[in-house]
Amino acid sequence: MKYSRYRFNYILWMIYGLVICIYFTVQTSLVCSMLGLGWLFYFLGTASCAFLLILLVYVPIRMLAEKKNREKAEMRHVQLWECLFLILALAAALALRLWMASAGGAELFGDRTLYDSAAAAAGSRDGLKGLTFQAIFLFLLTRLFTWLGVWENTCILLQIGLQLAAIALLYPAVRMIAGRIVAAAAVTAAALLPVYVEYCLAATPESLRMLFLSLLLLLTGVLLQKLKKSGKKSASSGLLIFLTGTAAGIASFLDYFFLSVFFLGFLGILYLERRTSQKGTAVREAAVYLIAGICGFCAASGLQLFLFGGEPAAIIREWFLRNMVSQSIGWGSFANQEALFYFLPLLFFAFFYVFGFFEQKGNLGIIWIVPFVFLLVSDLLFGTTMEKQTITLLYWGVFAGMGVHSMCCFDREKKKKQKGRSKRNAPDLLREEAAQENVSFPLPGEPIPNPLPGPKKHIPKEMDYAFEPDAADMRYDIENLEEADDFDLL
């Protein structure tokens, strides 16, 4: 899938580069603090680390990729390799989570409030207590305890199942929007990062939130694929736009982090390169998507009001208080040393995308920057629980894949051809095009062939009639002529 390039892209590139530099400096300052170094080493350490990454990683990989691109052949059995990768990723994710559960004695850790509430309500007929991920997870866990009995392993298996389903759906979703390499990086991060593994042993709604995120990304990818193929107006495209926007609005009511996916779909519609499309079609479709998102948010608010009562103003106030209250410091800094070093590989590969932004095929990262910056700013301003920040980590995985893609997937030979083509004059270009099409092109001084078609040979034709009247029917005289007639024929 390809996305258009505009002048606004330069502003987005500057924002992305600034955010990456800020996070790079913050993480370096934490490492320096662990080593007992002062603040004077923060910027020096950042510059040194960036220089070493460029010199030892970016440049060698790029040179190897350029060499491979010259002898590039069409890949075969790509779908088979993708299926094998996804199966291996799911198997590794399952094995890692089961090993973590067995090492911990198959016991939950952390906050057990939801587990205790579900265990106390097991066997009852209590329904859903709210339209939040916490309430939905509590409802599912209660029903599971009612069917299978109260057991900590039941909660762990539920978490593992939700995460594996989220990882399985994440690959096709990101692949449709950003390509294979980016999807592979995002799936690898979700499958292997200890942050995700640890929350399989906690009674939190994070795994459910990951599944909703994968489903919404998949729906957005299907929408963009549909719009790419259909350039004309169609009822199916309009219905899909409205359904996707409505789903994004409902998910944003459940958790404001899903506004990032709403922004992703909105920008994807605007930036998407279509096969055939009329002027202004993207703007109208984006407007429909925006209206659908607002309708979805209002519908979820109305459903909350209908099921659980209250006042409209109180529901909106509760949504702001639930999402915008400072709870903890975001990914800008870490108190946990292990979490810091698990996060650094994602940061390093995302740093490489700063150099390959405008050289990347298809301009794949342009629609991800605004949602990514929205999540980072939300983390730093409001602060969020560590569970919800795993959604932000998925976006870090996407941009880590963007960095790898920008290093390996580029076509410098095509750029050289275009650059050399612009330097040549028009007659040379015409001769080359004529030679490629096996058309003879006259040399200087030769007569130019007549481009007009020759005259057609005249073929005489006899006129024939399908009906000839009899002599009795050939009466054209006016027998009765009155003086009062309007036509004076005499």
CSV table of C-alpha atoms in Angstrom, one decimal:
chain,number,residue,atom,x,y,z
A,1,MET,CA,0.0,0.0,0.0
A,2,LYS,CA,1.3,3.5,-0.9
A,3,TYR,CA,0.6,6.9,0.6
A,4,SER,CA,1.0,10.3,-1.0
A,5,ARG,CA,3.7,12.8,-0.2
A,6,TYR,CA,2.8,16.4,0.6
A,7,ARG,CA,4.7,19.4,1.9
A,8,PHE,CA,3.1,18.8,5.3
A,9,ASN,CA,5.3,15.6,5.5
A,10,TYR,CA,8.3,17.7,6.2
A,11,ILE,CA,6.6,19.0,9.4
A,12,LEU,CA,5.6,15.5,10.4
A,13,TRP,CA,9.2,14.4,9.9
A,14,MET,CA,10.5,17.2,12.1
A,15,ILE,CA,8.0,16.3,14.8
A,16,TYR,CA,9.0,12.6,14.6
A,17,GLY,CA,12.7,13.5,14.7
A,18,LEU,CA,12.2,15.8,17.7
A,19,VAL,CA,10.3,13.1,19.6
A,20,ILE,CA,12.9,10.5,18.9
A,21,CYS,CA,15.7,12.8,20.0
A,22,ILE,CA,13.8,13.6,23.3
A,23,TYR,CA,13.3,10.0,24.1
A,24,PHE,CA,16.8,9.1,23.1
A,25,THR,CA,18.2,11.7,25.5
A,26,VAL,CA,15.9,10.7,28.3
A,27,GLN,CA,16.9,7.0,28.1
A,28,THR,CA,20.6,7.9,27.9
A,29,SER,CA,20.2,10.1,31.0
A,30,LEU,CA,18.7,7.1,32.8
A,31,VAL,CA,21.6,4.9,31.8
A,32,CYS,CA,24.1,7.6,32.9
A,33,SER,CA,22.3,7.9,36.2
A,34,MET,CA,22.6,4.2,36.7
A,35,LEU,CA,26.4,4.4,36.0
A,36,GLY,CA,26.7,7.4,38.4
A,37,LEU,CA,27.6,9.9,35.6
A,38,GLY,CA,26.5,13.6,35.8
A,39,TRP,CA,24.2,15.5,33.6
A,40,LEU,CA,27.1,16.7,31.4
A,41,PHE,CA,27.3,13.2,30.0
A,42,TYR,CA,23.7,13.0,29.0
A,43,PHE,CA,24.0,14.8,25.6
A,44,LEU,CA,27.5,13.5,25.0
A,45,GLY,CA,26.3,9.9,25.6
A,46,THR,CA,23.3,10.5,23.3
A,47,ALA,CA,25.5,11.8,20.5
A,48,SER,CA,28.0,9.0,20.9
A,49,CYS,CA,25.4,6.3,20.9
A,50,ALA,CA,23.7,7.8,17.9
A,51,PHE,CA,27.0,8.0,16.0
A,52,LEU,CA,27.9,4.4,16.8
A,53,LEU,CA,24.5,3.1,15.7
A,54,ILE,CA,24.8,4.9,12.4
A,55,LEU,CA,28.4,3.8,11.9
A,56,LEU,CA,28.1,0.2,13.0
A,57,VAL,CA,24.5,-0.7,12.2
A,58,TYR,CA,22.8,1.6,9.7
A,59,VAL,CA,25.6,2.1,7.2
A,60,PRO,CA,26.7,-1.6,6.9
A,61,ILE,CA,23.1,-2.9,6.6
A,62,ARG,CA,22.3,-0.2,4.0
A,63,MET,CA,25.4,-1.1,1.9
A,64,LEU,CA,24.4,-4.8,2.0
A,65,ALA,CA,20.9,-3.9,1.0
A,66,GLU,CA,22.0,-1.7,-1.8
A,67,LYS,CA,24.1,-4.6,-3.2
A,68,LYS,CA,21.2,-7.0,-2.9
A,69,ASN,CA,18.9,-4.5,-4.6
A,70,ARG,CA,21.1,-4.5,-7.8
A,71,GLU,CA,20.6,-8.3,-8.1
A,72,LYS,CA,17.1,-8.3,-6.8
A,73,ALA,CA,14.9,-11.1,-8.0
A,74,GLU,CA,11.2,-11.6,-7.5
A,75,MET,CA,10.5,-13.4,-4.2
A,76,ARG,CA,8.7,-16.7,-4.5
A,77,HIS,CA,6.5,-18.4,-1.9
A,78,VAL,CA,6.2,-15.2,0.1
A,79,GLN,CA,2.9,-16.2,1.6
A,80,LEU,CA,4.3,-19.5,2.8
A,81,TRP,CA,7.2,-17.8,4.6
A,82,GLU,CA,4.8,-15.4,6.2
A,83,CYS,CA,2.6,-18.2,7.5
A,84,LEU,CA,5.7,-20.0,8.8
A,85,PHE,CA,6.9,-16.8,10.6
A,86,LEU,CA,3.5,-16.2,12.2
A,87,ILE,CA,3.3,-19.9,13.3
A,88,LEU,CA,6.7,-19.6,14.9
A,89,ALA,CA,5.9,-16.3,16.5
A,90,LEU,CA,2.7,-17.7,18.1
A,91,ALA,CA,4.6,-20.9,19.2
A,92,ALA,CA,7.4,-18.8,20.8
A,93,ALA,CA,4.8,-16.6,22.4
A,94,LEU,CA,2.9,-19.5,23.8
A,95,ALA,CA,6.0,-21.3,25.1
A,96,LEU,CA,7.4,-18.2,26.7
A,97,ARG,CA,4.1,-17.5,28.5
A,98,LEU,CA,3.7,-21.1,29.7
A,99,TRP,CA,7.3,-21.1,30.9
A,100,MET,CA,6.7,-17.9,32.8
A,101,ALA,CA,3.5,-19.3,34.3
A,102,SER,CA,5.2,-22.5,35.4
A,103,ALA,CA,8.2,-20.6,36.8
A,104,GLY,CA,5.9,-18.5,38.9
A,105,GLY,CA,4.0,-21.4,40.2
A,106,ALA,CA,1.0,-20.6,38.0
A,107,GLU,CA,0.0,-17.9,40.5
A,108,LEU,CA,-1.2,-14.3,39.8
A,109,PHE,CA,0.8,-11.4,40.9
A,110,GLY,CA,0.1,-7.7,41.2
A,111,ASP,CA,-3.3,-6.2,41.9
A,112,ARG,CA,-5.8,-9.0,42.5
A,113,THR,CA,-8.9,-6.7,42.8
A,114,LEU,CA,-10.6,-7.9,39.6
A,115,TYR,CA,-9.8,-11.5,40.4
A,116,ASP,CA,-11.3,-11.3,43.8
A,117,SER,CA,-14.4,-9.5,42.5
A,118,ALA,CA,-14.9,-12.2,39.8
A,119,ALA,CA,-14.4,-15.0,42.3
A,120,ALA,CA,-16.9,-13.4,44.7
A,121,ALA,CA,-19.5,-13.0,41.9
A,122,ALA,CA,-19.0,-16.5,40.4
A,123,GLY,CA,-22.3,-18.3,40.1
A,124,SER,CA,-24.4,-15.2,40.2
A,125,ARG,CA,-26.2,-13.6,37.4
A,126,ASP,CA,-24.6,-10.2,37.6
A,127,GLY,CA,-24.4,-8.4,34.3
A,128,LEU,CA,-22.1,-5.9,32.8
A,129,LYS,CA,-21.4,-3.0,35.2
A,130,GLY,CA,-20.1,-0.4,32.8
A,131,LEU,CA,-18.7,0.2,29.3
A,132,THR,CA,-15.0,0.1,30.2
A,133,PHE,CA,-12.4,-2.5,29.5
A,134,GLN,CA,-12.1,-3.2,33.2
A,135,ALA,CA,-15.9,-3.9,33.5
A,136,ILE,CA,-15.9,-6.1,30.3
A,137,PHE,CA,-12.9,-8.1,31.6
A,138,LEU,CA,-14.6,-8.5,35.0
A,139,PHE,CA,-17.7,-9.8,33.2
A,140,LEU,CA,-15.8,-12.3,31.1
A,141,LEU,CA,-13.8,-13.6,34.1
A,142,THR,CA,-16.9,-14.0,36.2
A,143,ARG,CA,-18.6,-16.0,33.5
A,144,LEU,CA,-15.5,-18.1,33.1
A,145,PHE,CA,-15.3,-18.8,36.8
A,146,THR,CA,-19.0,-19.7,36.8
A,147,TRP,CA,-18.5,-22.3,34.1
A,148,LEU,CA,-15.1,-23.7,35.1
A,149,GLY,CA,-14.7,-22.9,38.7
A,150,VAL,CA,-12.6,-20.3,40.6
A,151,TRP,CA,-9.0,-21.1,39.8
A,152,GLU,CA,-6.0,-18.8,39.2
A,153,ASN,CA,-4.9,-20.9,36.2
A,154,THR,CA,-8.3,-20.1,34.6
A,155,CYS,CA,-7.4,-16.4,34.6
A,156,ILE,CA,-3.9,-17.1,33.3
A,157,LEU,CA,-5.2,-19.2,30.4
A,158,LEU,CA,-7.8,-16.5,29.6
A,159,GLN,CA,-5.0,-13.9,29.4
A,160,ILE,CA,-2.8,-16.2,27.2
A,161,GLY,CA,-5.7,-16.9,24.9
A,162,LEU,CA,-6.5,-13.2,24.5
A,163,GLN,CA,-2.9,-12.3,23.8
A,164,LEU,CA,-2.4,-15.1,21.2
A,165,ALA,CA,-5.5,-14.0,19.4
A,166,ALA,CA,-4.3,-10.4,19.4
A,167,ILE,CA,-0.9,-11.4,18.1
A,168,ALA,CA,-2.5,-13.5,15.3
A,169,LEU,CA,-4.7,-10.7,14.2
A,170,LEU,CA,-2.0,-8.0,14.5
A,171,TYR,CA,0.1,-9.4,11.7
A,172,PRO,CA,-2.5,-9.2,8.9
A,173,ALA,CA,-3.7,-5.9,10.2
A,174,VAL,CA,-0.3,-4.1,10.2
A,175,ARG,CA,0.7,-5.9,7.0
A,176,MET,CA,-2.2,-4.4,5.1
A,177,ILE,CA,-1.4,-0.9,6.3
A,178,ALA,CA,2.4,-0.8,6.5
A,179,GLY,CA,3.9,-3.9,4.8
A,180,ARG,CA,5.5,-7.2,5.8
A,181,ILE,CA,8.6,-6.0,7.5
A,182,VAL,CA,6.7,-3.6,9.8
A,183,ALA,CA,4.2,-6.3,10.6
A,184,ALA,CA,6.9,-8.8,11.5
A,185,ALA,CA,8.6,-6.2,13.8
A,186,ALA,CA,5.3,-5.4,15.6
A,187,VAL,CA,4.4,-9.1,16.0
A,188,THR,CA,7.9,-9.9,17.3
A,189,ALA,CA,7.7,-7.1,19.9
A,190,ALA,CA,4.2,-8.3,21.0
A,191,ALA,CA,5.3,-11.9,21.2
A,192,LEU,CA,8.6,-11.6,23.0
A,193,LEU,CA,8.8,-8.5,25.0
A,194,PRO,CA,8.6,-9.3,28.8
A,195,VAL,CA,6.1,-6.5,29.3
A,196,TYR,CA,3.4,-8.5,27.5
A,197,VAL,CA,4.5,-11.8,29.0
A,198,GLU,CA,4.2,-10.6,32.5
A,199,TYR,CA,0.7,-9.4,32.1
A,200,CYS,CA,-0.5,-12.9,31.3
A,201,LEU,CA,0.1,-13.5,35.0
A,202,ALA,CA,-1.9,-10.5,36.2
A,203,ALA,CA,-5.7,-10.0,36.5
A,204,THR,CA,-5.7,-6.9,34.3
A,205,PRO,CA,-7.7,-6.0,31.1
A,206,GLU,CA,-4.6,-5.4,29.1
A,207,SER,CA,-4.8,-8.5,27.0
A,208,LEU,CA,-8.4,-7.7,26.1
A,209,ARG,CA,-7.4,-4.2,25.2
A,210,MET,CA,-4.7,-5.6,22.9
A,211,LEU,CA,-7.3,-7.8,21.2
A,212,PHE,CA,-9.6,-4.9,20.6
A,213,LEU,CA,-6.7,-2.9,19.2
A,214,SER,CA,-5.8,-5.7,16.7
A,215,LEU,CA,-9.4,-6.0,15.6
A,216,LEU,CA,-9.7,-2.3,15.0
A,217,LEU,CA,-6.4,-2.2,13.1
A,218,LEU,CA,-7.6,-5.1,11.0
A,219,LEU,CA,-10.9,-3.3,10.2
A,220,THR,CA,-8.9,-0.2,9.3
A,221,GLY,CA,-6.6,-2.2,7.0
A,222,VAL,CA,-9.6,-3.8,5.2
A,223,LEU,CA,-11.1,-0.4,4.7
A,224,LEU,CA,-7.9,1.0,3.2
A,225,GLN,CA,-7.5,-2.0,0.9
A,226,LYS,CA,-11.1,-1.5,-0.3
A,227,LEU,CA,-10.6,2.2,-1.0
A,228,LYS,CA,-7.4,1.5,-2.9
A,229,LYS,CA,-9.1,-0.9,-5.3
A,230,SER,CA,-12.3,1.0,-5.8
A,231,GLY,CA,-11.8,4.4,-7.2
A,232,LYS,CA,-15.5,5.1,-8.0
A,233,LYS,CA,-18.3,5.8,-5.5
A,234,SER,CA,-19.8,2.5,-4.2
A,235,ALA,CA,-22.3,1.7,-1.5
A,236,SER,CA,-20.1,-1.0,-0.1
A,237,SER,CA,-17.1,1.4,0.4
A,238,GLY,CA,-19.3,4.0,2.0
A,239,LEU,CA,-20.8,1.4,4.4
A,240,LEU,CA,-17.4,0.2,5.3
A,241,ILE,CA,-16.2,3.7,6.0
A,242,PHE,CA,-19.1,4.3,8.3
A,243,LEU,CA,-18.8,1.0,10.1
A,244,THR,CA,-15.0,1.5,10.7
A,245,GLY,CA,-15.5,5.1,11.9
A,246,THR,CA,-18.3,4.0,14.2
A,247,ALA,CA,-16.2,1.1,15.6
A,248,ALA,CA,-13.3,3.5,16.2
A,249,GLY,CA,-15.6,6.0,18.0
A,250,ILE,CA,-17.0,3.2,20.3
A,251,ALA,CA,-13.5,2.0,21.1
A,252,SER,CA,-12.4,5.6,21.9
A,253,PHE,CA,-15.2,5.8,24.4
A,254,LEU,CA,-14.0,2.6,26.0
A,255,ASP,CA,-10.4,3.9,26.2
A,256,TYR,CA,-9.1,7.2,24.8
A,257,PHE,CA,-5.9,5.4,23.7
A,258,PHE,CA,-8.0,4.1,20.8
A,259,LEU,CA,-8.2,7.7,19.4
A,260,SER,CA,-4.8,6.8,18.0
A,261,VAL,CA,-6.4,4.2,15.7
A,262,PHE,CA,-9.1,6.7,14.8
A,263,PHE,CA,-6.4,9.2,13.7
A,264,LEU,CA,-4.7,6.4,11.8
A,265,GLY,CA,-7.8,5.6,9.8
A,266,PHE,CA,-8.6,9.3,9.1
A,267,LEU,CA,-5.1,10.0,7.8
A,268,GLY,CA,-5.0,6.8,5.9
A,269,ILE,CA,-8.1,7.8,3.9
A,270,LEU,CA,-6.6,11.2,3.1
A,271,TYR,CA,-3.1,10.0,2.2
A,272,LEU,CA,-4.0,6.8,0.4
A,273,GLU,CA,-3.0,6.6,-3.3
A,274,ARG,CA,-5.9,5.2,-5.3
A,275,ARG,CA,-6.0,3.6,-8.7
A,276,THR,CA,-8.6,5.9,-10.0
A,277,SER,CA,-10.3,8.6,-8.0
A,278,GLN,CA,-12.0,11.8,-8.6
A,279,LYS,CA,-10.8,15.1,-7.0
A,280,GLY,CA,-12.2,15.6,-3.6
A,281,THR,CA,-13.2,12.0,-3.0
A,282,ALA,CA,-10.7,11.5,-0.2
A,283,VAL,CA,-11.9,14.6,1.6
A,284,ARG,CA,-15.5,13.5,1.4
A,285,GLU,CA,-14.7,10.0,2.6
A,286,ALA,CA,-12.6,11.4,5.5
A,287,ALA,CA,-15.6,13.6,6.5
A,288,VAL,CA,-17.9,10.6,6.5
A,289,TYR,CA,-15.3,8.7,8.6
A,290,LEU,CA,-15.1,11.7,11.1
A,291,ILE,CA,-18.9,11.9,11.4
A,292,ALA,CA,-19.2,8.1,11.9
A,293,GLY,CA,-16.6,8.3,14.7
A,294,ILE,CA,-18.6,11.0,16.4
A,295,CYS,CA,-21.7,9.0,16.0
A,296,GLY,CA,-20.0,5.9,17.5
A,297,PHE,CA,-18.8,7.9,20.5
A,298,CYS,CA,-22.2,9.4,21.1
A,299,ALA,CA,-23.9,6.0,20.6
A,300,ALA,CA,-21.6,4.4,23.2
A,301,SER,CA,-22.4,7.3,25.6
A,302,GLY,CA,-26.1,6.9,25.0
A,303,LEU,CA,-25.8,3.1,25.6
A,304,GLN,CA,-24.0,3.9,28.9
A,305,LEU,CA,-26.8,6.3,29.8
A,306,PHE,CA,-29.5,3.8,28.9
A,307,LEU,CA,-28.1,0.8,30.7
A,308,PHE,CA,-26.6,2.3,33.8
A,309,GLY,CA,-28.4,5.6,34.2
A,310,GLY,CA,-27.0,9.0,35.1
A,311,GLU,CA,-26.7,12.4,33.3
A,312,PRO,CA,-25.0,13.1,29.9
A,313,ALA,CA,-22.7,15.7,31.4
A,314,ALA,CA,-21.8,13.2,34.2
A,315,ILE,CA,-20.9,10.5,31.7
A,316,ILE,CA,-18.6,12.8,29.7
A,317,ARG,CA,-17.0,14.1,33.0
A,318,GLU,CA,-16.4,10.5,34.1
A,319,TRP,CA,-14.8,9.7,30.8
A,320,PHE,CA,-12.3,12.6,31.2
A,321,LEU,CA,-11.6,11.7,34.8
A,322,ARG,CA,-11.1,8.1,33.9
A,323,ASN,CA,-8.7,8.8,31.1
A,324,MET,CA,-7.0,12.1,31.8
A,325,VAL,CA,-5.9,11.6,35.5
A,326,SER,CA,-2.2,11.5,36.1
A,327,GLN,CA,-1.5,8.0,37.6
A,328,SER,CA,2.2,7.3,36.9
A,329,ILE,CA,5.1,8.5,34.8
A,330,GLY,CA,5.0,7.4,31.2
A,331,TRP,CA,7.6,5.7,29.0
A,332,GLY,CA,9.7,8.9,29.1
A,333,SER,CA,11.5,7.4,32.1
A,334,PHE,CA,11.8,4.1,34.0
A,335,ALA,CA,12.2,3.1,37.5
A,336,ASN,CA,12.6,-0.5,36.5
A,337,GLN,CA,16.1,-1.2,35.0
A,338,GLU,CA,14.9,-4.3,33.1
A,339,ALA,CA,12.1,-2.4,31.4
A,340,LEU,CA,14.6,0.2,30.3
A,341,PHE,CA,16.8,-2.3,28.5
A,342,TYR,CA,13.9,-4.1,27.0
A,343,PHE,CA,12.7,-0.9,25.5
A,344,LEU,CA,16.1,0.3,24.1
A,345,PRO,CA,16.1,-2.0,21.0
A,346,LEU,CA,12.8,-0.6,19.8
A,347,LEU,CA,14.1,3.0,20.3
A,348,PHE,CA,17.3,2.3,18.4
A,349,PHE,CA,15.5,0.9,15.4
A,350,ALA,CA,12.9,3.6,15.5
A,351,PHE,CA,15.8,6.1,15.4
A,352,PHE,CA,16.9,4.8,12.0
A,353,TYR,CA,13.6,5.8,10.5
A,354,VAL,CA,14.7,9.4,10.8
A,355,PHE,CA,17.1,8.9,8.0
A,356,GLY,CA,15.0,6.8,5.7
A,357,PHE,CA,11.7,8.7,6.0
A,358,PHE,CA,11.7,10.3,2.5
A,359,GLU,CA,13.4,7.4,0.8
A,360,GLN,CA,11.0,4.7,2.1
A,361,LYS,CA,9.0,3.0,-0.6
A,362,GLY,CA,5.3,3.8,-0.4
A,363,ASN,CA,5.8,6.4,2.3
A,364,LEU,CA,4.4,3.9,4.8
A,365,GLY,CA,5.1,5.7,8.0
A,366,ILE,CA,3.4,9.0,7.2
A,367,ILE,CA,0.0,8.1,8.6
A,368,TRP,CA,1.4,6.5,11.8
A,369,ILE,CA,3.3,9.6,13.1
A,370,VAL,CA,0.3,11.6,14.4
A,371,PRO,CA,-1.2,8.6,16.4
A,372,PHE,CA,2.3,7.8,17.7
A,373,VAL,CA,3.0,11.3,18.9
A,374,PHE,CA,-0.6,11.5,20.4
A,375,LEU,CA,0.2,8.4,22.6
A,376,LEU,CA,3.6,9.7,23.7
A,377,VAL,CA,2.3,13.1,24.6
A,378,SER,CA,-0.6,11.5,26.5
A,379,ASP,CA,1.9,9.4,28.4
A,380,LEU,CA,4.0,12.3,29.4
A,381,LEU,CA,1.2,14.8,30.2
A,382,PHE,CA,-1.4,12.7,31.9
A,383,GLY,CA,0.6,9.6,32.8
A,384,THR,CA,-1.0,6.2,32.4
A,385,THR,CA,-0.9,2.9,34.1
A,386,MET,CA,1.8,0.5,32.9
A,387,GLU,CA,-0.8,-1.8,31.5
A,388,LYS,CA,-2.2,0.7,29.0
A,389,GLN,CA,1.3,1.6,27.8
A,390,THR,CA,1.7,-1.7,26.1
A,391,ILE,CA,-0.5,-0.2,23.4
A,392,THR,CA,2.2,2.5,23.0
A,393,LEU,CA,4.8,-0.2,22.8
A,394,LEU,CA,3.0,-1.7,19.8
A,395,TYR,CA,3.5,1.6,18.0
A,396,TRP,CA,7.2,1.6,19.0
A,397,GLY,CA,7.3,-1.9,17.4
A,398,VAL,CA,5.7,-0.5,14.2
A,399,PHE,CA,8.3,2.3,14.0
A,400,ALA,CA,11.1,-0.1,14.7
A,401,GLY,CA,9.9,-2.0,11.7
A,402,MET,CA,9.8,1.3,9.8
A,403,GLY,CA,13.5,1.8,10.6
A,404,VAL,CA,14.4,-1.7,9.4
A,405,HIS,CA,12.3,-1.2,6.2
A,406,SER,CA,13.9,2.2,5.5
A,407,MET,CA,17.4,0.6,5.7
A,408,CYS,CA,16.7,-2.4,3.6
A,409,CYS,CA,13.9,-1.6,1.1
A,410,PHE,CA,14.8,1.3,-1.2
A,411,ASP,CA,15.6,1.6,-4.9
A,412,ARG,CA,18.5,3.8,-5.5
A,413,GLU,CA,19.0,2.6,-9.1
A,414,LYS,CA,15.5,3.9,-10.0
A,415,LYS,CA,16.3,7.2,-8.5
A,416,LYS,CA,19.5,7.4,-10.5
A,417,LYS,CA,17.6,6.6,-13.7
A,418,GLN,CA,15.0,9.3,-12.9
A,419,LYS,CA,17.8,11.8,-12.1
A,420,GLY,CA,19.7,11.1,-15.3
A,421,ARG,CA,16.5,11.1,-17.3
A,422,SER,CA,15.7,14.7,-16.1
A,423,LYS,CA,19.2,15.9,-17.3
A,424,ARG,CA,18.7,14.6,-20.9
A,425,ASN,CA,17.0,16.7,-23.6
A,426,ALA,CA,13.7,15.9,-25.2
A,427,PRO,CA,14.9,14.5,-28.5
A,428,ASP,CA,17.0,11.9,-26.8
A,429,LEU,CA,14.2,10.9,-24.6
A,430,LEU,CA,11.9,10.5,-27.6
A,431,ARG,CA,14.4,8.4,-29.5
A,432,GLU,CA,14.8,6.1,-26.4
A,433,GLU,CA,11.1,5.7,-26.0
A,434,ALA,CA,10.7,5.0,-29.8
A,435,ALA,CA,13.5,2.4,-29.6
A,436,GLN,CA,11.8,0.7,-26.6
A,437,GLU,CA,8.5,0.6,-28.5
A,438,ASN,CA,10.2,-0.6,-31.8
A,439,VAL,CA,9.1,2.6,-33.6
A,440,SER,CA,11.3,4.1,-36.3
A,441,PHE,CA,12.3,7.6,-35.5
A,442,PRO,CA,13.5,9.9,-38.4
A,443,LEU,CA,17.1,11.2,-38.2
A,444,PRO,CA,17.8,14.9,-38.6
A,445,GLY,CA,17.1,16.0,-42.2
A,446,GLU,CA,14.8,13.1,-43.1
A,447,PRO,CA,11.2,13.9,-44.0
A,448,ILE,CA,8.8,13.3,-41.2
A,449,PRO,CA,6.1,10.7,-42.0
A,450,ASN,CA,2.6,11.9,-42.4
A,451,PRO,CA,0.8,11.3,-39.1
A,452,LEU,CA,-2.6,11.7,-40.7
A,453,PRO,CA,-4.5,8.7,-42.1
A,454,GLY,CA,-4.6,8.3,-45.9
A,455,PRO,CA,-7.8,9.0,-47.9
A,456,LYS,CA,-10.3,6.1,-48.1
A,457,LYS,CA,-11.1,4.5,-51.4
A,458,HIS,CA,-14.5,5.6,-52.8
A,459,ILE,CA,-16.9,2.7,-53.2
A,460,PRO,CA,-20.1,3.5,-55.2
A,461,LYS,CA,-23.3,2.5,-53.5
A,462,GLU,CA,-26.9,2.3,-54.9
A,463,MET,CA,-29.6,3.7,-52.7
A,464,ASP,CA,-32.4,1.3,-52.0
A,465,TYR,CA,-35.7,1.8,-50.3
A,466,ALA,CA,-37.5,-0.7,-48.2
A,467,PHE,CA,-41.0,0.5,-49.3
A,468,GLU,CA,-42.1,1.8,-52.7
A,469,PRO,CA,-45.7,3.1,-53.0
A,470,ASP,CA,-48.1,2.1,-55.8
A,471,ALA,CA,-49.2,4.5,-58.5
A,472,ALA,CA,-52.7,4.7,-56.9
A,473,ASP,CA,-51.1,5.9,-53.7
A,474,MET,CA,-49.0,8.6,-55.2
A,475,ARG,CA,-51.5,11.5,-54.9
A,476,TYR,CA,-49.9,14.8,-53.9
A,477,ASP,CA,-52.4,17.3,-55.4
A,478,ILE,CA,-54.7,19.3,-53.1
A,479,GLU,CA,-58.2,18.5,-54.3
A,480,ASN,CA,-60.3,20.7,-51.9
A,481,LEU,CA,-58.8,24.2,-51.4
A,482,GLU,CA,-60.8,26.6,-49.3
A,483,GLU,CA,-60.4,30.3,-49.5
A,484,ALA,CA,-60.2,30.5,-45.7
A,485,ASP,CA,-57.1,28.3,-45.7
A,486,ASP,CA,-54.1,29.9,-44.0
A,487,PHE,CA,-51.8,28.9,-46.9
A,488,ASP,CA,-52.3,30.8,-50.1
A,489,LEU,CA,-50.9,28.6,-52.8
A,490,LEU,CA,-52.3,30.5,-55.8
